[in-house]
CSV table of C-alpha atoms (C1' of nucleotides) in Angstrom, one decimal:
chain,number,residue,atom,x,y,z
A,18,UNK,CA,0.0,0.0,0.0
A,19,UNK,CA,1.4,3.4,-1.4
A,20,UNK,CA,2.3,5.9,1.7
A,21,UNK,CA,0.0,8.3,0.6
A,22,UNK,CA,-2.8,5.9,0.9
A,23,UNK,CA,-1.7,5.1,4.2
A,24,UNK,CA,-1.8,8.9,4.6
A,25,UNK,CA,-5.1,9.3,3.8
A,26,UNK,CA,-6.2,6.4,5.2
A,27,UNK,CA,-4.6,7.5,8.6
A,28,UNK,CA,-6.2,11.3,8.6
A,29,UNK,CA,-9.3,9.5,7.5
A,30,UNK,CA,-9.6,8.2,10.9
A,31,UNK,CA,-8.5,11.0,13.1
A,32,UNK,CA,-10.9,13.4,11.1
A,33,UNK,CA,-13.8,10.6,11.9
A,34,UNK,CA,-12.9,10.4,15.6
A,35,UNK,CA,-11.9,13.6,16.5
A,36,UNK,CA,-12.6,16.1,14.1
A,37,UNK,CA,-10.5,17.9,11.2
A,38,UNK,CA,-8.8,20.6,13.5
A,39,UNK,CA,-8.6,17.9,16.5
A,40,UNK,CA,-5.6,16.0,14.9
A,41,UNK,CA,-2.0,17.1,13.7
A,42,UNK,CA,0.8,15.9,10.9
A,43,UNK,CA,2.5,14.8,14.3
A,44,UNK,CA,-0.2,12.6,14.9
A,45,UNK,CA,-0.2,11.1,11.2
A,46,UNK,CA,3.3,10.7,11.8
A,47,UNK,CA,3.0,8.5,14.5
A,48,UNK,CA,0.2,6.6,12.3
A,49,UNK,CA,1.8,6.2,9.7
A,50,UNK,CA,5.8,6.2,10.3
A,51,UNK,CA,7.4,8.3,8.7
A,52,UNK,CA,8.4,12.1,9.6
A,53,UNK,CA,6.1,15.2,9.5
A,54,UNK,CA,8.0,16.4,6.5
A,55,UNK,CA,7.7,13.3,4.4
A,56,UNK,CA,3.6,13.8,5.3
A,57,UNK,CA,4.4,17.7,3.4
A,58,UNK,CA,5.8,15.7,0.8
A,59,UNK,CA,2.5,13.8,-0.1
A,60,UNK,CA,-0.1,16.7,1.2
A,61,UNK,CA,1.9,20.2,0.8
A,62,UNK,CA,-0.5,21.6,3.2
A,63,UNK,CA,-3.6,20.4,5.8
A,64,UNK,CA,-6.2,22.0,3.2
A,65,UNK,CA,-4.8,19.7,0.7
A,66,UNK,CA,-5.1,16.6,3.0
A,67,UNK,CA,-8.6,17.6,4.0
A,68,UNK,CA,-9.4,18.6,0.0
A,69,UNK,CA,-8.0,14.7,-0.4
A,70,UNK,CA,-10.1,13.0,2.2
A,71,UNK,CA,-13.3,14.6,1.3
A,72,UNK,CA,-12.8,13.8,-2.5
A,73,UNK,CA,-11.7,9.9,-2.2
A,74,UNK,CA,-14.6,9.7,0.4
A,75,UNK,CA,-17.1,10.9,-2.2
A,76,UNK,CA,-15.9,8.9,-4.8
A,77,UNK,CA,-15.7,5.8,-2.7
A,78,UNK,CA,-19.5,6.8,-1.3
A,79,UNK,CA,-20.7,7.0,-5.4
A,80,UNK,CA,-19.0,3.3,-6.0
A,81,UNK,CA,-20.9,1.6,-3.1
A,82,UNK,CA,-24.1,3.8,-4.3
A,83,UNK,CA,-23.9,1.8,-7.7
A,84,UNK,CA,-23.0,-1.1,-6.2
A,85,UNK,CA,-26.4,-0.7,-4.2
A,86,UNK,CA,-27.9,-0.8,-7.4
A,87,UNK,CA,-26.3,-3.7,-8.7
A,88,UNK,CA,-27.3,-5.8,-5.7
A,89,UNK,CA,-30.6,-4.6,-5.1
A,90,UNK,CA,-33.8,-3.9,-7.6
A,91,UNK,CA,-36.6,-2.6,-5.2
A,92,UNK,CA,-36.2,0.8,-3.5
A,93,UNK,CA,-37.1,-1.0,0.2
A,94,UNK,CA,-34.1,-3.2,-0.4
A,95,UNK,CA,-32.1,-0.3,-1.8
A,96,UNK,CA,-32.7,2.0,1.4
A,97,UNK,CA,-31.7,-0.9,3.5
A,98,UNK,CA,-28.6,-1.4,2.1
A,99,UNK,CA,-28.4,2.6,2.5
A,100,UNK,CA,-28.6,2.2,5.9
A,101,UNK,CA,-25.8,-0.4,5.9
A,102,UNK,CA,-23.2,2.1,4.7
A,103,UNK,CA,-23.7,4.6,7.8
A,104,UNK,CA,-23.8,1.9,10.3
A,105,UNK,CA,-20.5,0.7,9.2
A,106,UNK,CA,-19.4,3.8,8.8
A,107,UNK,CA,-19.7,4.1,12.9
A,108,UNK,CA,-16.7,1.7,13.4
A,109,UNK,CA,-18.6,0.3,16.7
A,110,UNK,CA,-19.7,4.2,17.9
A,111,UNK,CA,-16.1,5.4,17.8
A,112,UNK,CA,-16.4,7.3,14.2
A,113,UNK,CA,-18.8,9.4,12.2
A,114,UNK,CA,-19.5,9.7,8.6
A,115,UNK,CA,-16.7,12.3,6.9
A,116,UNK,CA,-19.0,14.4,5.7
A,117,UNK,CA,-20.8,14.4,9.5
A,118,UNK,CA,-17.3,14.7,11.1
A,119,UNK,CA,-16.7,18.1,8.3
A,120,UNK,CA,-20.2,19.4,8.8
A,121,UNK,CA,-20.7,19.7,11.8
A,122,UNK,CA,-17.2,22.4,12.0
A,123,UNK,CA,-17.7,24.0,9.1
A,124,UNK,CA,-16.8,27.6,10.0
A,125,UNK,CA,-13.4,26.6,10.2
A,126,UNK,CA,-12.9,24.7,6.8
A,127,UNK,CA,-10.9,25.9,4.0
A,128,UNK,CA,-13.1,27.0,1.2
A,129,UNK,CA,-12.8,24.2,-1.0
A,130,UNK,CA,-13.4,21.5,1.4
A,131,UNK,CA,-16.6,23.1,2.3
A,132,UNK,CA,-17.9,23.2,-1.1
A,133,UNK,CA,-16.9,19.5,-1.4
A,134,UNK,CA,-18.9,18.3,1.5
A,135,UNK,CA,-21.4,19.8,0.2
A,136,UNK,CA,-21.5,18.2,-2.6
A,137,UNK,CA,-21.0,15.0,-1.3
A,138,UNK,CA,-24.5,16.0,0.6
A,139,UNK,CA,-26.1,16.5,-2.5
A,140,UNK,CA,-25.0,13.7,-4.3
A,141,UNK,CA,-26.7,11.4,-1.1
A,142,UNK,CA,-29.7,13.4,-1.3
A,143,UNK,CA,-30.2,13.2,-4.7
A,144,UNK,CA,-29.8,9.3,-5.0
A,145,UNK,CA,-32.6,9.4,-2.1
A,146,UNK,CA,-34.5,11.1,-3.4
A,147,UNK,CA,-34.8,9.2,-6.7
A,148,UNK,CA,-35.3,5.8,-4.3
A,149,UNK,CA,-38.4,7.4,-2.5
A,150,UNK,CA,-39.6,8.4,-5.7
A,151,UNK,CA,-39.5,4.7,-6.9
A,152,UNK,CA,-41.0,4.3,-3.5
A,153,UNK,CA,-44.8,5.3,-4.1
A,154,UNK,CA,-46.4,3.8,-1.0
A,155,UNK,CA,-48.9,5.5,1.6
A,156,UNK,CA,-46.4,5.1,4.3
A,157,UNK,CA,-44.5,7.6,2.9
A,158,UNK,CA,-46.8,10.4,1.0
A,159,UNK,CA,-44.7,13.1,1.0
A,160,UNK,CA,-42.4,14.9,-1.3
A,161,UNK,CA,-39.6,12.7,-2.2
A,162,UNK,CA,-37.1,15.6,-1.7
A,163,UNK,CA,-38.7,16.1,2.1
A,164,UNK,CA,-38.2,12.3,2.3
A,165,UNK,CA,-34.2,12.3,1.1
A,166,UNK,CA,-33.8,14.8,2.9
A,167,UNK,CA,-35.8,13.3,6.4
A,168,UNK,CA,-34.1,9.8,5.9
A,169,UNK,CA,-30.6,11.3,5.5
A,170,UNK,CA,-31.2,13.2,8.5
A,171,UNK,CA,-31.9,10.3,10.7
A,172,UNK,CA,-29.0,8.7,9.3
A,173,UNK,CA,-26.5,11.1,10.6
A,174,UNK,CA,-28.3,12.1,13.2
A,175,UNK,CA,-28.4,8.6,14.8
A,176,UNK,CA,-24.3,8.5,14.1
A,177,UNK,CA,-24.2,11.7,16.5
A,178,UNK,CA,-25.8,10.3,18.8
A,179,UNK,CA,-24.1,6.9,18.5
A,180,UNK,CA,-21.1,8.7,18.8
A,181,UNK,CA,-22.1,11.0,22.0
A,182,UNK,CA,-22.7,7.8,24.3
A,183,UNK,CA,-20.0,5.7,22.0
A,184,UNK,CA,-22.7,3.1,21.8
A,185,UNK,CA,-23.8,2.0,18.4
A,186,UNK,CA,-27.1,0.5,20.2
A,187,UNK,CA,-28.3,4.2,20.0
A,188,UNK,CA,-28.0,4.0,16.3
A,189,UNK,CA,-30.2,0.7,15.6
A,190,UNK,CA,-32.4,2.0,18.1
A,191,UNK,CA,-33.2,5.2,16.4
A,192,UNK,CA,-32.7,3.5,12.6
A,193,UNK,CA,-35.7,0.5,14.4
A,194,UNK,CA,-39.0,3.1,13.6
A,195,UNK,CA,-37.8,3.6,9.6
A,196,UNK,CA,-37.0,0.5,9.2
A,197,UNK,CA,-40.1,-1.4,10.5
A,198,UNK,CA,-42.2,1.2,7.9
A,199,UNK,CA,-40.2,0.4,5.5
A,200,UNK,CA,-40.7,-4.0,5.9
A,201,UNK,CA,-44.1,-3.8,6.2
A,202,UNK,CA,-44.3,-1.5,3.1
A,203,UNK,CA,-42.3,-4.1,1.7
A,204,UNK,CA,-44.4,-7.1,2.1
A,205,UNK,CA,-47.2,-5.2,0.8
A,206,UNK,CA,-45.4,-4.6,-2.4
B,299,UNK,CA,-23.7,41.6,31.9
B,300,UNK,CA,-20.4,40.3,33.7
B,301,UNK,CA,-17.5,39.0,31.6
B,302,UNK,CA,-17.9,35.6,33.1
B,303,UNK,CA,-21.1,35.3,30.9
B,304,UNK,CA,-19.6,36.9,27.9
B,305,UNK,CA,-17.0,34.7,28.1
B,306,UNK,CA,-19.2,31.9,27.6
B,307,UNK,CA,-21.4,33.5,25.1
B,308,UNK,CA,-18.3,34.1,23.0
B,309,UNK,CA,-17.1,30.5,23.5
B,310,UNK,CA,-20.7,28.8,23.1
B,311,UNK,CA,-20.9,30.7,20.1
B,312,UNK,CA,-17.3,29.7,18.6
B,313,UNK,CA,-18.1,26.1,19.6
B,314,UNK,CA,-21.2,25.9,17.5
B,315,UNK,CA,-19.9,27.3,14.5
B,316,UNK,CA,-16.5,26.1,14.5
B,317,UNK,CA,-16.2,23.0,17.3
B,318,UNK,CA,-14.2,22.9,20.2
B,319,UNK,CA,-10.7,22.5,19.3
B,320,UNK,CA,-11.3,25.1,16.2
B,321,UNK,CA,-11.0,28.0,18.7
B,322,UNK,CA,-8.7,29.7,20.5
B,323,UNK,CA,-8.3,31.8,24.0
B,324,UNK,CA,-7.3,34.2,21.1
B,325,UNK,CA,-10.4,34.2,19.4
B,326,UNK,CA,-12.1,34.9,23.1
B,327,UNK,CA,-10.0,37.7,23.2
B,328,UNK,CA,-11.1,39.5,20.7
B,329,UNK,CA,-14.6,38.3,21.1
B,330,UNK,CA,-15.0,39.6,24.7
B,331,UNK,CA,-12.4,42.8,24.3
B,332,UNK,CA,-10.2,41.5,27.1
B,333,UNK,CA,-6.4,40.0,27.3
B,334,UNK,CA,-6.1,36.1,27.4
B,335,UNK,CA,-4.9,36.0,30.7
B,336,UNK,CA,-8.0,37.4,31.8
B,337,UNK,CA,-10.0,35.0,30.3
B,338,UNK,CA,-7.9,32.7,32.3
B,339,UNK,CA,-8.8,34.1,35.4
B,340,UNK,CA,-12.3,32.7,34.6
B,341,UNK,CA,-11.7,29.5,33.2
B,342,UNK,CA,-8.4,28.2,34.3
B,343,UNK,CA,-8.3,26.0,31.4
B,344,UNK,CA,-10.1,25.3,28.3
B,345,UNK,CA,-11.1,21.8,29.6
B,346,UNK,CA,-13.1,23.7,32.4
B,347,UNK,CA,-14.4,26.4,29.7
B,348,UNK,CA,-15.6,24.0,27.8
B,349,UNK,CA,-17.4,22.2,31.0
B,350,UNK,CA,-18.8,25.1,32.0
B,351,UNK,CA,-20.5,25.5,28.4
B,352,UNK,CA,-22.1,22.1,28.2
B,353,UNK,CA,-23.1,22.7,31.8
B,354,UNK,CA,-24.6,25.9,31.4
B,355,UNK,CA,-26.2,24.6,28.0
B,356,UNK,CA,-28.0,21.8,29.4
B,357,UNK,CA,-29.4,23.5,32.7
B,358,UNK,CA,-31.1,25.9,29.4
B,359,UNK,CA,-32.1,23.1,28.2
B,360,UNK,CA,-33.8,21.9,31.2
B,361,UNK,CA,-35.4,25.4,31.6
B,362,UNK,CA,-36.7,25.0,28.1
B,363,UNK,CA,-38.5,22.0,28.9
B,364,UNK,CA,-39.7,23.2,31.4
B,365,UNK,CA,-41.5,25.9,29.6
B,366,UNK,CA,-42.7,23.4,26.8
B,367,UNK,CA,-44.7,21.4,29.5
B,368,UNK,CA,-46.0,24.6,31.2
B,369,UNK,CA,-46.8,25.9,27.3
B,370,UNK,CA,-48.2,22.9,25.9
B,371,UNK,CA,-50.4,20.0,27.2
B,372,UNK,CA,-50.9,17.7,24.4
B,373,UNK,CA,-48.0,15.5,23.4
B,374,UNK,CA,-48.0,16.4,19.6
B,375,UNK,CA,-48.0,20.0,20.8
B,376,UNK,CA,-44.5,19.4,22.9
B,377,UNK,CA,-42.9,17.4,20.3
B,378,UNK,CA,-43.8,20.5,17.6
B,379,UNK,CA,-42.2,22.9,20.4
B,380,UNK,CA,-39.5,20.7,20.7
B,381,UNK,CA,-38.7,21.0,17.4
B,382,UNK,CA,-38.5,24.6,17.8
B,383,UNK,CA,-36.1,24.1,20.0
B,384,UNK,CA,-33.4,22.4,17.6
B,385,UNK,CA,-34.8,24.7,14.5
B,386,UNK,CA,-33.7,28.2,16.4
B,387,UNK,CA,-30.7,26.7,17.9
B,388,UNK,CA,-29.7,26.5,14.0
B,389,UNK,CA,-28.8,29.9,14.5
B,390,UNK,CA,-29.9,30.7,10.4
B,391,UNK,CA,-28.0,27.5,9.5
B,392,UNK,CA,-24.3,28.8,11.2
B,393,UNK,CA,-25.0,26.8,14.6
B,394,UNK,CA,-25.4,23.4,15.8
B,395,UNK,CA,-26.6,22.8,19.1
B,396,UNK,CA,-23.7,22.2,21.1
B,397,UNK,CA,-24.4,18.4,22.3
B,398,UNK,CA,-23.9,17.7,18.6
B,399,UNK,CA,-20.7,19.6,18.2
B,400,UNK,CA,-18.9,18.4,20.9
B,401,UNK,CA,-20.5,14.6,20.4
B,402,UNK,CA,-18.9,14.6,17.0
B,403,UNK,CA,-15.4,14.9,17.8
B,404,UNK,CA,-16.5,13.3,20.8
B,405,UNK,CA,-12.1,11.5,20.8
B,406,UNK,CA,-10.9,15.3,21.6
B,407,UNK,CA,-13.2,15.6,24.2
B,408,UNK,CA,-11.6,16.0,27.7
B,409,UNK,CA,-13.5,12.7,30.2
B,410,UNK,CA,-15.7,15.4,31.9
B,411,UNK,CA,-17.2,16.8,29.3
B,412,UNK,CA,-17.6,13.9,27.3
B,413,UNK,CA,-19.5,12.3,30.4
B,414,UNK,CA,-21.6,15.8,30.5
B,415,UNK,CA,-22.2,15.5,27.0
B,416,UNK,CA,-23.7,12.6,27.1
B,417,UNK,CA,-26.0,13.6,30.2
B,418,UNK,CA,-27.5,16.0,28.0
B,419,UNK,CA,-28.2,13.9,25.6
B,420,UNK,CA,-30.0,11.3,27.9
B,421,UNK,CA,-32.1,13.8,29.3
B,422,UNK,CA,-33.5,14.8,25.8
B,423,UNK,CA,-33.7,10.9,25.1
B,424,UNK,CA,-35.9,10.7,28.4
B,425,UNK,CA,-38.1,13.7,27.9
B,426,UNK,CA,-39.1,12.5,24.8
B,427,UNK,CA,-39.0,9.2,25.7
B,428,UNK,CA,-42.2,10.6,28.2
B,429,UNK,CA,-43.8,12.3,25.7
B,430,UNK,CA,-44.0,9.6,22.9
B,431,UNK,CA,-45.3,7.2,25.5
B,432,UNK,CA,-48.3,9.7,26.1
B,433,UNK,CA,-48.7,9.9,21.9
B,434,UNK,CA,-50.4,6.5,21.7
B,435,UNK,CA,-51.4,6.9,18.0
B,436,UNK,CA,-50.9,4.3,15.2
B,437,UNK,CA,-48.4,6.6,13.2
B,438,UNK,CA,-46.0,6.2,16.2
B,439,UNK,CA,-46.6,2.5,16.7
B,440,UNK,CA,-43.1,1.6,17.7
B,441,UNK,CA,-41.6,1.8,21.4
B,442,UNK,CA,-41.2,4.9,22.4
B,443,UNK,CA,-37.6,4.8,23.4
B,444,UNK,CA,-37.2,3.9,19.5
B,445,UNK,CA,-39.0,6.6,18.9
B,446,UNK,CA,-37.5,9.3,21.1
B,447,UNK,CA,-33.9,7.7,19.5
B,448,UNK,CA,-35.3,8.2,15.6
B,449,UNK,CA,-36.7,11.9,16.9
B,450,UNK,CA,-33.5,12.9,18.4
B,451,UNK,CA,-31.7,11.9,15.4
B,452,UNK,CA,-34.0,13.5,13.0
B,453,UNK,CA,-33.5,16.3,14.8
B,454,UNK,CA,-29.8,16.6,14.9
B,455,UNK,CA,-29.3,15.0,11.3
B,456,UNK,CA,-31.4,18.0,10.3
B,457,UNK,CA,-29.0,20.4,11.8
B,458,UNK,CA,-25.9,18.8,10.3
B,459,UNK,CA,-27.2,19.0,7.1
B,460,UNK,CA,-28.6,22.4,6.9
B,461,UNK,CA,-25.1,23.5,8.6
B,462,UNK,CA,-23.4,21.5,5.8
B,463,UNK,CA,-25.3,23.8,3.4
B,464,UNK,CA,-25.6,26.4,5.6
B,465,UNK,CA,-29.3,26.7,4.6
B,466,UNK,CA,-32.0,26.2,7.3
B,467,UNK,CA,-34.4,25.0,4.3
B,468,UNK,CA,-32.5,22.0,4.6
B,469,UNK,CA,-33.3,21.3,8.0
B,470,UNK,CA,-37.3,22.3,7.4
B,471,UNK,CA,-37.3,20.2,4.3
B,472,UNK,CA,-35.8,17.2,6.8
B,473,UNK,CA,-38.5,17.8,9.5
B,474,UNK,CA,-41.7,18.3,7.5
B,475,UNK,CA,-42.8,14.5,7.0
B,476,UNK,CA,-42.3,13.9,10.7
B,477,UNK,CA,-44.1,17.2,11.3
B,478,UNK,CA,-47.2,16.3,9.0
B,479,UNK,CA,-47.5,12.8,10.7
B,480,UNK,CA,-47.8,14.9,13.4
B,481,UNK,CA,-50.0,16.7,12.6
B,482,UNK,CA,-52.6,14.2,11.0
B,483,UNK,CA,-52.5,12.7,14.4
B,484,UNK,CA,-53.3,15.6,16.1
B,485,UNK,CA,-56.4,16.1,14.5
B,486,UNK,CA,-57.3,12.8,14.3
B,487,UNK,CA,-57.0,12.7,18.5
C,92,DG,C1',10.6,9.8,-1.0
C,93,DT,C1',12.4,10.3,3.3
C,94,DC,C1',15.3,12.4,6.4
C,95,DT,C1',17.2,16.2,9.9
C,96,DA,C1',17.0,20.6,11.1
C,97,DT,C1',14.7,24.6,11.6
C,98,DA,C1',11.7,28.6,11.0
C,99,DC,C1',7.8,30.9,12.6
C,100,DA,C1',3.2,31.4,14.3
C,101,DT,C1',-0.1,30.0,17.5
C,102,DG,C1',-1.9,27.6,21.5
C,103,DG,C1',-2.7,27.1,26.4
C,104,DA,C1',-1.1,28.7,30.5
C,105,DT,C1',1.4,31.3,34.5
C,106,DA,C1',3.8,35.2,37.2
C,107,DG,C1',3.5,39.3,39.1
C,108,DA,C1',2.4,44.4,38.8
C,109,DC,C1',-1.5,47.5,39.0
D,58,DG,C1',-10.3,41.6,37.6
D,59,DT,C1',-7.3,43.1,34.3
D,60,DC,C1',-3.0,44.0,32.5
D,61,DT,C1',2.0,43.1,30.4
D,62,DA,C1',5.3,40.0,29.9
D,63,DT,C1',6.8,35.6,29.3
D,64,DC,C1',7.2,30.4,29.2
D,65,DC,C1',7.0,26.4,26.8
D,66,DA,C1',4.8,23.0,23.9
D,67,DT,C1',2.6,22.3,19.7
D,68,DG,C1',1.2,23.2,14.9
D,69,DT,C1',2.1,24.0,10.0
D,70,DA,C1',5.4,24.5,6.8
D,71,DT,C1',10.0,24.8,4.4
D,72,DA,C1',15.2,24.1,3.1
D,73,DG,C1',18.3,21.2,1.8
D,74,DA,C1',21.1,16.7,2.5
D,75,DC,C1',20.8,11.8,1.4
DNA sequence: GTCTATACATGGATAGAC
DNA sequence: GTCTATCCATGTATAGAC
């Protein structure tokens, strides 16, 4: 695995735990092995790291969306599967979604990172909302944007709060109400 | 107003928009118009600033619901008020509340104010967890400590997102299906 | 690509005068 | 309670040798 990887890979997890201004090149030093100044080398600056980590996150994010596709036909199974990728992305309560973790500081990103966790937003509400527009079942009558836009809300949501008690529990509890909706809708299908 | 409390508007403020470790005594300084080591003759250290926030915050929070039962007697008329709550902490989508700023970089969190942290939070999971048991409608068949969990999170996803936009729309986009099952139940009741 | 060495600013924190 | 002055560790970043 190239350094950089490792790099990323490394701030990756210290942004997810701690937040982006929480962790230092010292620390990804220590990570990874090698000296502050070979971390320059790879990532001249911390806005380039961040820039990085926010980019190979939303590309990674649009694979497992089509692989969602791939693996799944209805829009119950699809949103399911949805669900999958933000429990795992707790790492047992200890870690939040990138995009969560970037978020939630955003007055103190550089420019560029901000406008690409936006994006990264807006490319998960936009796939939900195209899902709940497949979705066209009296258990959820409303606007398909309100409904992206209510699911992706819980989702992150329930990873804050997973993360505030460091108990994933809290996340399948609060993920248990959509879910049950969504089976019976399911078998009525 | 005494410079204790500005202190802590400044640094509640900062903490919101920014998160904890995004700030600095400097930034205080020049919030509040007085030298750092002033500020330190408040709050010997930021761990016990930062105690003192979360502390402060959640005795308002208490106050708050407080109001909401002396305001409101039905249970869809405290969960709409509690909603409030979360939409005008938004602060015009620049804010989170600051349970879900400190929860997400939760890592960086000195052990005190984690612990405090997560006291908030389970006093908002237990009010709620009150008031959904007294909402015994079929929109809101599930437990009601599932439900207070998927409420909560709504509530705080909605914030993240509209900070990630920095557009409240987001967060009223995110809220309106719960608020219109809500609603149907009220009248229904 | 990685290292040592270093620059330079910032961060949290303290001493002691007023 | 606030100030100036200062300490020392840390943070980001660069120069230049290997």
């Amino acid at each position: 695995m190239s350094t950089r990887i490792q790099i990323l890979d490394a701030g990756e997890q210290l942004a997810r735990a701690r937040g982006l201004e929480a962790f230092s090149y010292a620390d990804l030093e220590k990570a990874v092995g090698i000296r502050k100044a070979s971390i320059h080398h790879h990532f001249k600056s911390k806005a380039d790291l961040a820039l990085a980590l926010i980019e190979r996150y939303s590309e990674r994010f649009a694979d497992a969306l089509r692989d969602i596709e791939d693996a799944h036909v209805t829009p119950q199974e699809r949103l399911r599967a949805f669900t999958g990728l933000y429990r795992d992305a707790l790492a047992g309560g200890e870690q939040v979604c990138l995009c969560v973790a970037f978020a939630a500081g955003r007055e103190s990103l550089p420019g560029t990172v901000a406008l690409a966790t936006r994006s990264f937003q807006e490319m998960a509400l936009a796939w939900l909302e195209v899902t709940f527009n497949e979705l066209n079942t009296p258990e959820f009558p409303d606007d398909p944007q309100d409904e992206a836009a209510a699911f992706l809300a819980l989702l992150e949501g329930a990873q804050i709060m997973a993360r505030g008690a460091s108990d994933p529990a809290l996340f399948d509890a609060a993920i248990r109400p959509f879910i049950r909706r969504l089976g019976v809708t399911g078998l009525k299908a």
